[in-house]
Short mmCIF file of C-alpha atoms in Angstrom, two decimals:
data_model
loop_
_atom_site.label_atom_id
_atom_site.label_comp_id
_atom_site.label_asym_id
_atom_site.label_seq_id
_atom_site.Cartn_x
_atom_site.Cartn_y
_atom_site.Cartn_z
CA MET A 1 0.00 0.07 0.03
CA ALA A 2 1.39 3.48 -0.86
CA ALA A 3 0.06 7.05 -0.16
CA THR A 4 0.82 10.10 -1.90
CA GLY A 5 0.05 13.89 -0.58
CA ILE A 6 -3.05 15.41 -1.67
CA SER A 7 -4.36 19.06 -0.66
CA SER A 8 -7.68 19.60 -2.51
CA ASN A 9 -9.73 16.58 -1.65
CA ARG A 10 -12.04 15.63 1.32
CA CYS A 11 -11.30 12.39 3.51
CA SER A 12 -13.77 9.63 2.67
CA ILE A 13 -14.29 9.32 6.35
CA CYS A 14 -14.39 12.23 8.20
CA GLU A 15 -14.97 14.50 4.80
CA LYS A 16 -12.53 17.18 6.24
CA ASN A 17 -10.41 19.10 3.57
CA ALA A 18 -7.12 19.02 5.32
CA ALA A 19 -4.04 17.43 4.20
CA MET A 20 -4.84 14.23 2.44
CA CYS A 21 -3.32 10.79 1.69
CA ASN A 22 -4.52 8.79 -1.38
CA CYS A 23 -4.69 5.19 -1.14
CA ILE A 24 -3.43 3.97 -4.74
CA GLY A 25 -5.37 0.63 -4.35
CA CYS A 26 -8.77 1.76 -3.59
CA LYS A 27 -8.38 5.28 -5.07
CA ALA A 28 -9.87 6.71 -1.74
CA PHE A 29 -8.69 9.88 0.05
CA PHE A 30 -8.24 10.12 3.51
CA CYS A 31 -6.87 12.29 6.19
CA VAL A 32 -3.78 11.13 8.01
CA LYS A 33 -5.97 9.72 11.27
CA HIS A 34 -8.06 7.71 8.86
CA PHE A 35 -5.37 6.76 6.74
CA ASN A 36 -3.30 5.08 9.32
CA GLU A 37 -6.67 3.19 10.28
CA HIS A 38 -7.00 2.30 6.91
CA ARG A 39 -3.65 0.84 6.51
CA GLN A 40 -4.40 -1.15 10.08
CA GLN A 41 -7.55 -2.47 8.35
CA LEU A 42 -5.79 -3.47 5.17
CA SER A 43 -2.95 -4.96 7.76
CA MET A 44 -5.67 -7.39 9.47
CA GLN A 45 -7.33 -8.30 6.00
CA PHE A 46 -3.85 -9.10 4.45
CA ASP A 47 -3.13 -11.52 7.37
CA HIS A 48 -6.71 -13.12 7.05
CA ASP A 49 -7.15 -13.66 3.63
CA VAL A 50 -3.44 -14.07 2.31
CA VAL A 51 -1.38 -15.36 5.19
CA LYS A 52 -3.94 -17.42 6.90
CA ALA A 53 -5.10 -19.13 3.63
CA HIS A 54 -1.51 -19.75 2.51
CA ASP A 55 -0.94 -21.54 5.92
CA GLU A 56 -3.97 -23.77 5.23
CA LEU A 57 -2.19 -24.84 1.81
CA LEU A 58 0.96 -25.63 3.85
CA GLU A 59 -1.07 -27.69 6.45
CA TYR A 60 -2.68 -29.49 3.23
CA ILE A 61 0.69 -30.32 1.68
CA ASN A 62 1.76 -31.65 5.16
CA GLN A 63 -1.08 -33.59 5.46
CA MET A 64 -0.70 -35.17 1.93
CA LYS A 65 2.49 -36.32 2.86
CA GLN A 66 1.69 -38.14 6.06
CA LEU A 67 -1.22 -39.92 4.28
CA ASN A 68 1.52 -40.79 1.30
CA ASN A 69 -1.75 -39.72 -0.72
CA SER A 70 -1.43 -41.37 -4.62
CA PRO A 71 -3.97 -42.18 -7.32
CA SER A 72 -4.40 -45.95 -6.42
CA ASP A 73 -6.76 -46.48 -9.32
CA LEU A 74 -3.94 -45.98 -11.92
CA PHE A 75 -1.47 -48.52 -10.22
CA SER A 76 -4.45 -50.98 -9.82
CA THR A 77 -4.57 -51.06 -13.40
CA ILE A 78 -1.19 -51.50 -14.10
CA ASP A 79 -1.21 -54.31 -11.27
CA GLN A 80 -4.02 -55.86 -12.88
CA TRP A 81 -2.36 -55.95 -16.27
CA GLU A 82 0.58 -57.53 -14.72
CA ILE A 83 -1.30 -60.48 -13.47
CA SER A 84 -3.17 -61.02 -16.65
CA THR A 85 -0.11 -61.20 -18.75
CA ILE A 86 1.67 -63.57 -16.04
CA GLU A 87 5.65 -63.30 -15.42
CA ILE A 88 6.79 -62.25 -19.18
CA ALA A 89 5.02 -59.06 -18.43
CA LYS A 90 6.71 -57.96 -15.19
CA ARG A 91 9.81 -56.01 -16.41
CA THR A 92 7.34 -53.80 -18.68
CA ALA A 93 4.80 -53.53 -15.63
CA ASP A 94 8.04 -52.58 -13.26
CA ARG A 95 9.22 -49.78 -16.02
CA ALA A 96 5.47 -48.54 -16.26
CA ARG A 97 5.34 -47.97 -12.51
CA ASP A 98 8.63 -45.98 -12.77
CA GLN A 99 7.25 -43.79 -15.63
CA LEU A 100 4.22 -43.28 -13.33
CA THR A 101 6.06 -42.46 -10.11
CA GLN A 102 8.57 -40.33 -11.96
CA LEU A 103 5.79 -38.37 -13.78
CA LEU A 104 3.78 -37.80 -10.20
CA ASN A 105 6.86 -36.77 -8.62
CA ASN A 106 7.67 -34.10 -11.21
CA GLU A 107 4.38 -32.91 -10.84
CA LYS A 108 4.76 -32.67 -6.97
CA GLU A 109 8.22 -31.33 -7.39
CA THR A 110 6.60 -28.57 -9.71
CA LEU A 111 4.10 -27.55 -7.47
CA GLN A 112 6.36 -27.69 -4.63
CA LYS A 113 8.38 -24.55 -6.30
CA GLN A 114 5.21 -22.59 -7.25
CA VAL A 115 4.51 -23.12 -3.21
CA GLU A 116 8.43 -21.75 -2.43
CA SER A 117 8.30 -19.07 -4.89
CA LEU A 118 4.60 -17.78 -3.50
CA THR A 119 5.60 -18.18 0.24
CA GLN A 120 8.84 -15.92 -0.54
CA GLU A 121 6.15 -13.25 -2.65
CA ILE A 122 4.09 -13.03 0.23
CA ARG A 123 6.87 -12.90 3.19
CA SER A 124 8.72 -9.97 1.00
CA ARG A 125 5.13 -8.23 0.93
CA ARG A 126 4.75 -8.51 4.23
CA GLU A 127 7.91 -7.78 5.42
CA GLU A 128 7.90 -4.53 3.14
CA ASP A 129 4.30 -3.54 4.26
CA GLU A 130 3.62 -2.68 0.37
CA PHE A 131 0.14 -4.15 -0.77
CA ALA A 132 -2.97 -3.01 -1.89
CA GLU A 133 -6.34 -4.52 -2.42
CA ASN A 134 -5.70 -5.79 -5.97
CA ASP A 135 -2.64 -7.81 -4.29
CA LEU A 136 -4.96 -9.48 -1.75
CA ARG A 137 -7.33 -10.93 -4.56
CA GLN A 138 -4.05 -11.90 -6.87
CA PHE A 139 -2.42 -13.70 -3.69
CA ARG A 140 -5.85 -15.37 -3.00
CA GLU A 141 -6.17 -16.54 -6.72
CA LYS A 142 -2.81 -18.19 -6.59
CA ILE A 143 -3.71 -19.95 -3.39
CA ASN A 144 -6.93 -21.32 -4.73
CA LYS A 145 -5.31 -22.32 -7.99
CA LEU A 146 -2.37 -24.44 -5.91
CA GLN A 147 -4.92 -25.82 -3.65
CA GLN A 148 -6.79 -27.14 -6.61
CA SER A 149 -3.52 -28.51 -8.12
CA PHE A 150 -2.68 -30.46 -5.09
CA LYS A 151 -6.20 -31.82 -4.85
CA GLN A 152 -6.07 -33.03 -8.38
CA LEU A 153 -2.60 -34.60 -7.65
CA ALA A 154 -4.14 -36.93 -5.52
CA ARG A 155 -6.70 -38.34 -8.18
CA PRO A 156 -5.22 -36.84 -11.35
CA ASN A 157 -7.42 -36.88 -14.17
CA ASN A 158 -4.78 -35.79 -16.95
CA ILE A 159 -3.03 -39.00 -16.50
CA ASN A 160 -3.67 -42.12 -17.96
CA VAL A 161 -2.52 -45.68 -17.89
CA ILE A 162 -3.00 -47.28 -21.57
CA ALA A 163 -2.64 -51.07 -21.16
CA SER A 164 -2.52 -53.15 -24.74
CA GLN A 165 -3.97 -56.65 -25.04
CA ILE A 166 -1.90 -59.72 -24.98
CA GLY A 167 -0.97 -61.30 -28.45
CA GLN A 168 1.35 -58.71 -29.78
CA VAL A 169 4.99 -58.60 -29.98
CA ASP A 170 6.36 -55.53 -28.78
CA TRP A 171 6.21 -55.83 -25.45
CA ASN A 172 7.71 -52.40 -24.78
CA ARG A 173 4.62 -51.02 -26.10
CA LEU A 174 1.91 -53.10 -24.41
CA ILE A 175 1.59 -50.47 -21.67
CA CYS A 176 2.56 -47.08 -20.99
CA VAL A 177 2.08 -44.03 -18.48
CA ASP A 178 1.33 -40.57 -20.63
CA LYS A 179 -0.17 -37.20 -19.44
CA GLN A 180 -2.67 -36.01 -21.41
CA GLN A 181 -2.05 -32.46 -22.89
CA GLU A 182 -4.60 -29.85 -22.21
CA THR A 183 -3.70 -28.35 -25.65
CA ILE A 184 -6.23 -30.21 -28.18
CA LEU A 185 -3.34 -31.99 -29.90
CA LEU A 186 -6.21 -34.61 -30.61
CA ARG A 187 -4.81 -35.22 -33.88
CA SER A 188 -3.18 -38.39 -32.36
CA ALA A 189 -4.56 -41.53 -31.23
CA SER A 190 -3.58 -44.81 -30.11
CA ILE A 191 -4.70 -46.90 -33.17
CA ASP A 192 -4.21 -50.41 -33.93
CA ILE A 193 -1.44 -51.05 -36.65
CA ASN A 194 -4.12 -52.97 -38.57
CA ALA A 195 -7.09 -50.61 -38.29
CA THR A 196 -8.97 -50.11 -41.39
CA TRP A 197 -11.48 -47.27 -42.25
CA SER A 198 -14.92 -47.55 -44.32
CA ASN A 199 -13.97 -46.75 -47.94
CA ASN A 200 -16.60 -44.22 -47.92
CA GLY A 201 -16.91 -41.03 -46.41
CA ILE A 202 -19.50 -39.13 -44.61
CA THR A 203 -19.83 -35.45 -45.20
CA VAL A 204 -20.04 -33.62 -41.80
CA ALA A 205 -19.10 -30.10 -42.84
CA GLY A 206 -19.65 -27.83 -45.84
CA GLY A 207 -20.42 -29.85 -48.94
CA ASN A 208 -22.76 -27.05 -50.22
CA GLY A 209 -20.76 -25.76 -52.77
CA GLN A 210 -18.09 -22.96 -52.24
CA GLY A 211 -19.47 -20.10 -50.54
CA ASN A 212 -19.34 -18.10 -47.25
CA ARG A 213 -23.01 -19.06 -45.96
CA LEU A 214 -22.62 -21.00 -42.40
CA ASN A 215 -23.52 -24.18 -44.18
CA GLN A 216 -20.75 -23.61 -46.75
CA LEU A 217 -16.90 -23.82 -46.61
CA ASN A 218 -14.47 -22.71 -49.22
CA SER A 219 -11.23 -24.46 -49.72
CA PRO A 220 -10.73 -25.77 -46.00
CA GLN A 221 -7.21 -26.24 -44.95
CA GLY A 222 -6.67 -27.31 -41.44
CA ILE A 223 -9.01 -29.00 -38.77
CA CYS A 224 -8.81 -30.27 -35.19
CA VAL A 225 -11.53 -32.33 -33.43
CA ASP A 226 -12.38 -31.28 -29.82
CA ASN A 227 -13.08 -34.74 -28.09
CA GLU A 228 -14.77 -33.08 -25.41
CA ASP A 229 -18.01 -32.66 -27.45
CA GLN A 230 -17.04 -33.90 -30.89
CA SER A 231 -16.96 -30.32 -32.27
CA PHE A 232 -14.44 -29.53 -34.72
CA TYR A 233 -12.69 -26.37 -35.51
CA ILE A 234 -12.03 -25.81 -39.28
CA THR A 235 -9.70 -23.13 -41.02
CA ASP A 236 -11.93 -21.80 -43.75
CA TRP A 237 -9.05 -20.87 -46.02
CA CYS A 238 -10.70 -18.67 -48.87
CA ASN A 239 -13.58 -17.44 -46.35
CA HIS A 240 -10.49 -15.99 -44.02
CA ARG A 241 -12.27 -17.36 -40.84
CA ILE A 242 -12.19 -20.13 -38.49
CA MET A 243 -15.32 -21.89 -37.99
CA LYS A 244 -16.49 -24.15 -35.10
CA TRP A 245 -18.81 -26.88 -36.39
CA PRO A 246 -21.06 -28.91 -33.95
CA SER A 247 -21.32 -32.64 -34.23
CA ASN A 248 -24.16 -33.57 -36.58
CA GLY A 249 -24.38 -30.01 -37.16
CA LYS A 250 -25.82 -28.69 -40.45
CA THR A 251 -24.29 -25.08 -39.79
CA GLY A 252 -21.13 -24.03 -38.41
CA GLN A 253 -20.14 -20.87 -36.14
CA VAL A 254 -17.72 -18.28 -37.03
CA VAL A 255 -15.14 -18.00 -34.05
CA ALA A 256 -12.41 -15.88 -35.57
CA GLY A 257 -12.35 -13.81 -38.57
CA GLY A 258 -15.22 -13.94 -40.93
CA ASN A 259 -14.49 -9.99 -41.78
CA GLY A 260 -13.00 -10.31 -45.00
CA ALA A 261 -9.46 -10.47 -46.02
CA GLY A 262 -7.17 -7.91 -43.94
CA ASN A 263 -4.48 -7.59 -41.26
CA SER A 264 -6.73 -5.87 -38.60
CA MET A 265 -6.87 -7.47 -35.20
CA ASN A 266 -10.62 -8.73 -36.18
CA GLN A 267 -9.42 -10.21 -39.34
CA LEU A 268 -7.58 -12.91 -40.89
CA ASN A 269 -6.12 -13.50 -44.28
CA ASN A 270 -6.13 -17.21 -45.77
CA PRO A 271 -5.60 -19.06 -42.52
CA LEU A 272 -3.98 -22.56 -42.89
CA ASP A 273 -3.88 -24.19 -39.32
CA ILE A 274 -5.09 -24.35 -36.07
CA ILE A 275 -4.30 -25.37 -32.43
CA VAL A 276 -6.98 -25.09 -29.65
CA ASP A 277 -5.55 -24.61 -26.25
CA LYS A 278 -7.88 -26.01 -23.72
CA GLU A 279 -6.01 -25.30 -20.86
CA ARG A 280 -6.06 -21.37 -21.51
CA ASP A 281 -9.18 -21.17 -23.58
CA ASN A 282 -7.51 -19.69 -26.74
CA LEU A 283 -7.16 -20.63 -30.27
CA ILE A 284 -3.89 -20.11 -31.82
CA ILE A 285 -4.30 -19.88 -35.55
CA CYS A 286 -1.41 -19.80 -38.72
CA ASP A 287 -2.87 -16.41 -40.31
CA SER A 288 -0.61 -17.55 -43.38
CA GLY A 289 -1.49 -14.47 -45.64
CA ASN A 290 -0.68 -12.03 -42.83
CA GLN A 291 2.83 -13.73 -42.10
CA ARG A 292 1.51 -14.30 -38.52
CA VAL A 293 0.40 -16.53 -35.61
CA MET A 294 -2.29 -15.04 -33.73
CA LEU A 295 -3.90 -15.93 -30.13
CA TRP A 296 -7.77 -15.72 -30.14
CA SER A 297 -9.87 -16.25 -27.12
CA CYS A 298 -12.34 -18.99 -27.53
CA ARG A 299 -15.02 -16.95 -25.79
CA ASN A 300 -16.70 -15.64 -28.82
CA ALA A 301 -13.87 -12.65 -28.70
CA PRO A 302 -14.60 -9.98 -31.65
CA SER A 303 -10.68 -9.93 -32.29
CA GLY A 304 -7.24 -11.72 -31.52
CA GLN A 305 -3.87 -10.27 -30.88
CA THR A 306 -0.53 -10.91 -32.89
CA ILE A 307 1.79 -13.40 -30.62
CA ILE A 308 4.49 -14.20 -33.86
CA SER A 309 5.13 -11.70 -36.62
CA ASN A 310 7.11 -11.82 -39.94
CA ILE A 311 7.17 -15.55 -40.34
CA ASP A 312 5.77 -17.44 -43.33
CA CYS A 313 3.71 -19.95 -41.30
CA ARG A 314 2.15 -22.99 -42.64
CA GLY A 315 1.87 -25.41 -39.76
CA LEU A 316 1.40 -25.40 -35.92
CA ALA A 317 2.13 -27.86 -33.02
CA MET A 318 2.45 -27.79 -29.42
CA ASP A 319 4.56 -30.19 -27.24
CA ASN A 320 3.72 -31.37 -23.84
CA ASN A 321 5.51 -28.38 -21.95
CA GLY A 322 3.38 -25.74 -23.79
CA PHE A 323 6.11 -25.03 -26.33
CA LEU A 324 4.73 -23.67 -29.75
CA TYR A 325 6.45 -24.80 -33.12
CA VAL A 326 5.76 -23.04 -36.40
CA SER A 327 6.79 -24.08 -39.64
CA ASP A 328 8.47 -21.05 -42.03
CA TYR A 329 7.94 -22.08 -45.40
CA LYS A 330 10.12 -19.33 -46.62
CA ASN A 331 13.22 -20.08 -44.60
CA ASN A 332 12.61 -23.76 -44.60
CA GLU A 333 12.96 -24.39 -40.93
CA VAL A 334 10.86 -25.06 -37.86
CA LYS A 335 11.19 -22.70 -34.87
CA ARG A 336 10.15 -23.63 -31.03
CA TRP A 337 8.73 -20.87 -29.47
CA ARG A 338 7.77 -20.20 -25.62
CA ILE A 339 4.58 -18.25 -26.03
CA GLY A 340 4.95 -14.66 -25.01
CA GLU A 341 8.82 -14.53 -26.30
CA SER A 342 9.97 -12.48 -29.29
CA GLU A 343 12.69 -15.32 -30.41
CA GLY A 344 12.45 -19.01 -31.51
CA ILE A 345 14.70 -21.45 -31.71
CA VAL A 346 15.26 -23.77 -34.62
CA VAL A 347 14.55 -27.05 -34.34
CA ALA A 348 14.44 -28.54 -37.88
CA GLY A 349 15.82 -26.99 -41.22
CA GLY A 350 17.55 -23.76 -41.05
CA ASN A 351 20.11 -24.75 -43.50
CA GLY A 352 18.99 -23.30 -46.65
CA LYS A 353 16.47 -24.53 -49.32
CA GLY A 354 17.48 -28.02 -50.31
CA ASN A 355 17.30 -31.93 -50.23
CA ARG A 356 20.18 -32.77 -47.84
CA LEU A 357 19.40 -34.41 -44.73
CA ASP A 358 19.69 -31.29 -42.67
CA GLN A 359 17.51 -28.99 -45.12
CA LEU A 360 13.97 -28.58 -45.96
CA ASN A 361 12.41 -27.23 -49.20
CA GLY A 362 8.43 -25.97 -48.68
CA ALA A 363 7.76 -26.90 -44.83
CA GLN A 364 4.43 -27.62 -44.36
CA TYR A 365 2.43 -29.37 -41.80
CA ILE A 366 4.14 -30.17 -38.47
CA PHE A 367 3.32 -32.82 -35.60
CA VAL A 368 5.51 -32.94 -32.28
CA ASP A 369 5.49 -36.59 -30.23
CA ARG A 370 5.86 -37.12 -26.69
CA ASP A 371 9.67 -37.00 -26.71
CA ARG A 372 9.71 -33.49 -28.88
CA SER A 373 10.79 -35.19 -32.03
CA VAL A 374 9.51 -32.84 -35.02
CA TYR A 375 7.80 -34.60 -38.21
CA VAL A 376 7.83 -32.26 -40.99
CA SER A 377 5.84 -32.57 -44.37
CA ASP A 378 8.73 -31.38 -46.49
CA MET A 379 6.44 -30.62 -49.20
CA ASN A 380 8.83 -29.87 -52.58
CA ASN A 381 11.28 -32.73 -51.60
CA TYR A 382 7.93 -35.23 -51.62
CA ARG A 383 9.00 -36.59 -48.15
CA VAL A 384 8.23 -36.34 -44.31
CA MET A 385 11.44 -35.88 -42.02
CA LYS A 386 11.61 -36.61 -38.51
CA TRP A 387 13.99 -34.56 -36.45
CA ILE A 388 14.66 -36.00 -32.94
CA GLU A 389 15.18 -33.01 -30.23
CA GLY A 390 18.71 -31.87 -30.67
CA ALA A 391 19.55 -33.65 -33.75
CA LYS A 392 21.45 -31.70 -36.59
CA GLU A 393 19.80 -33.45 -39.49
CA GLY A 394 16.47 -35.51 -39.80
CA ILE A 395 15.37 -38.91 -41.13
CA VAL A 396 13.03 -39.59 -43.99
CA VAL A 397 10.24 -41.67 -42.51
CA ALA A 398 7.83 -41.41 -45.41
CA GLY A 399 8.43 -40.73 -49.37
CA GLY A 400 11.82 -39.24 -50.32
CA ARG A 401 11.95 -41.35 -53.55
CA GLY A 402 10.53 -38.10 -55.89
CA LYS A 403 7.14 -37.10 -56.89
CA GLY A 404 4.66 -39.82 -57.53
CA ASN A 405 1.78 -41.93 -56.73
CA ASP A 406 3.73 -45.25 -56.42
CA LEU A 407 3.36 -46.52 -52.71
CA THR A 408 7.07 -45.48 -52.06
CA GLN A 409 6.43 -41.94 -52.95
CA LEU A 410 4.53 -38.93 -52.20
CA SER A 411 3.20 -35.86 -54.26
CA SER A 412 3.03 -32.72 -52.07
CA PRO A 413 2.28 -34.04 -48.77
CA TYR A 414 0.52 -31.91 -46.32
CA GLY A 415 -0.90 -32.82 -43.07
CA VAL A 416 0.90 -35.34 -40.74
CA ILE A 417 0.23 -37.16 -37.80
CA VAL A 418 2.03 -39.73 -35.71
CA ASP A 419 0.38 -42.25 -33.51
CA GLN A 420 1.93 -43.96 -30.28
CA SER A 421 3.47 -46.57 -32.46
CA ASP A 422 5.44 -44.03 -34.37
CA THR A 423 3.29 -44.87 -37.20
CA VAL A 424 3.11 -42.18 -40.04
CA TYR A 425 -0.05 -40.74 -41.25
CA VAL A 426 0.38 -38.32 -44.36
CA VAL A 427 -2.21 -36.35 -46.73
CA ASP A 428 -0.57 -37.17 -50.17
CA CYS A 429 -2.15 -34.15 -51.26
CA GLY A 430 -1.15 -34.66 -54.91
CA SER A 431 -2.47 -38.23 -55.32
CA HIS A 432 -5.99 -37.45 -53.34
CA ARG A 433 -5.44 -39.76 -50.47
CA ILE A 434 -4.35 -40.49 -47.00
CA VAL A 435 -1.17 -42.90 -46.40
CA ARG A 436 0.13 -44.62 -43.64
CA TRP A 437 3.79 -45.55 -43.19
CA PRO A 438 4.60 -48.00 -40.19
CA ASN A 439 7.67 -47.44 -38.48
CA GLY A 440 10.65 -47.94 -40.56
CA ALA A 441 8.88 -48.95 -43.53
CA ILE A 442 10.09 -48.33 -47.23
CA GLU A 443 6.56 -48.06 -48.59
CA GLY A 444 3.10 -47.07 -47.06
CA SER A 445 -0.51 -48.11 -47.64
CA VAL A 446 -3.82 -46.01 -48.62
CA VAL A 447 -5.83 -45.49 -45.61
CA VAL A 448 -8.54 -43.58 -47.35
CA GLY A 449 -9.00 -41.92 -50.90
CA GLY A 450 -6.58 -43.01 -53.71
CA ASN A 451 -9.78 -43.47 -56.20
CA SER A 452 -8.36 -40.52 -58.54
CA CYS A 453 -9.54 -36.87 -57.90
CA GLY A 454 -13.51 -36.45 -57.37
CA ASP A 455 -16.32 -35.68 -55.41
CA LYS A 456 -17.87 -39.44 -55.14
CA THR A 457 -17.81 -40.64 -51.26
CA ASN A 458 -14.97 -42.45 -52.08
CA GLN A 459 -12.60 -39.85 -53.75
CA LEU A 460 -10.80 -36.88 -52.27
CA ASN A 461 -10.08 -33.76 -54.05
CA TYR A 462 -6.59 -32.21 -52.88
CA PRO A 463 -7.15 -32.94 -49.27
CA VAL A 464 -4.89 -30.80 -47.20
CA GLY A 465 -5.47 -31.47 -43.25
CA PHE A 466 -6.74 -34.17 -41.22
CA SER A 467 -7.44 -35.34 -37.67
CA PHE A 468 -8.47 -38.43 -35.43
CA ASP A 469 -11.14 -38.32 -32.78
CA ARG A 470 -10.61 -40.37 -29.73
CA PHE A 471 -12.55 -43.09 -31.10
CA GLY A 472 -9.58 -43.37 -34.13
CA ASN A 473 -12.22 -41.86 -36.85
CA LEU A 474 -10.66 -39.61 -39.37
CA PHE A 475 -11.68 -36.41 -40.26
CA VAL A 476 -10.39 -34.86 -43.64
CA ALA A 477 -10.02 -31.29 -44.80
CA ASP A 478 -11.41 -32.07 -48.38
CA ASN A 479 -10.04 -28.71 -50.06
CA GLY A 480 -11.07 -29.10 -53.56
CA ASN A 481 -14.67 -30.20 -52.77
CA SER A 482 -15.09 -28.06 -49.79
CA ARG A 483 -16.25 -29.98 -47.40
CA ILE A 484 -14.91 -31.99 -44.39
CA GLN A 485 -15.34 -35.74 -44.85
CA LYS A 486 -15.48 -38.47 -41.73
CA PHE A 487 -14.22 -41.80 -42.50
CA ASN A 488 -15.50 -44.32 -39.79
CA ILE A 489 -12.95 -46.69 -38.23
CA ALA A 490 -13.85 -50.27 -39.11
CA SER A 491 -11.75 -52.01 -36.66
CA SER A 492 -11.34 -50.99 -32.83
CA LEU A 493 -8.58 -48.93 -31.45
CA SER A 494 -5.93 -50.55 -29.20
CA SER A 495 -6.61 -50.31 -25.45
#
């Protein structure tokens, strides 16, 4: 709390026009007597609202340590799986327990550091006697947030124990521990290597000709499925807008842009890709025509804000730690950014245009796996590259044998997704199909499409982006037909 000398205002308590002090926090004026009383009241409120709540948080943490509280249901899943697979699975179960224990310990350590930082900040403010009403509210919000985080840690809903069925050979993949991302990187799924999809797609958005009505699309590019309500977000490229389309809906809703092509904060210009950040309730948009990345609130915000400028962005991805990855077509590279910082770090390419393993030529869509390896659809080299974190060059994981429609080739690759078995799914735009390349394979197989260019239910017309829902159903942005096609999975997902 701070005060400024004032001589022309009346005290808000006694209304005397004497020597005054102004409380910056509540904007009220006081005489010296009542200003001191106000300080005392504020001091008592700080002790009650902040210090007491902080002490209760520390007491709760100590109780958790004494009870040795842990999410027993998650460990129980591992135990039951171990019994069902007898002795041969014991080593894998031990590994999974170690993963889960390490993951929980990391969560606890992160929260404990936040508590220590908050404790130091509160002590410092209390000793300096420098705080106002806004500080009380902010401290209380931080304490409440930490309280909820520790409660969630006792029974986390963002950690999965994923157990596969017996009968497979790769025991290292039969069970794993993974933390769900709040960001909708829902383009990835745990899909059986032998899964198949229906040959004929169902139009679930658009399909009413090119146009800008709410039941139409115009050359859709990126798509992202929200697994909470099965709605999906579409970058409606030529309409310069982002559409949210409800499951089984006949019309969509404009959630960003839609005000014509332009570079104002309420406009977009040929958006290509989108991420939905559920934790922060934001859309992250690749506004390619304006060479910028935008942040747009999901809560019907009339405008957004630029978070990255002067970048020929084509694709977006986000890792488990909240780092943003952006492909730069012009500079033939992929950069990793911490949101809010002005400089990114090159994690793929960055060595000029070319076809060497340390180069890219026309980087488009990207995907980041749990190990922070970056997959890039290297369009003009007709290949998909994998860059392991920290690597100086990439690895060809699909294509790389020139342009063509042979199963060893790709023709203008765009959207790329990698499942938990490291199987690469890629949109082969020039061949009007989605293809799948198992880990280490020298050729792929057609998943959907591949029946020449057309608008029939078993055809695609220059597809660009795609996404899986949590059931493994496949959603494709069928660009040339201005529609979104859903191909239902015909065989079940892995557990």
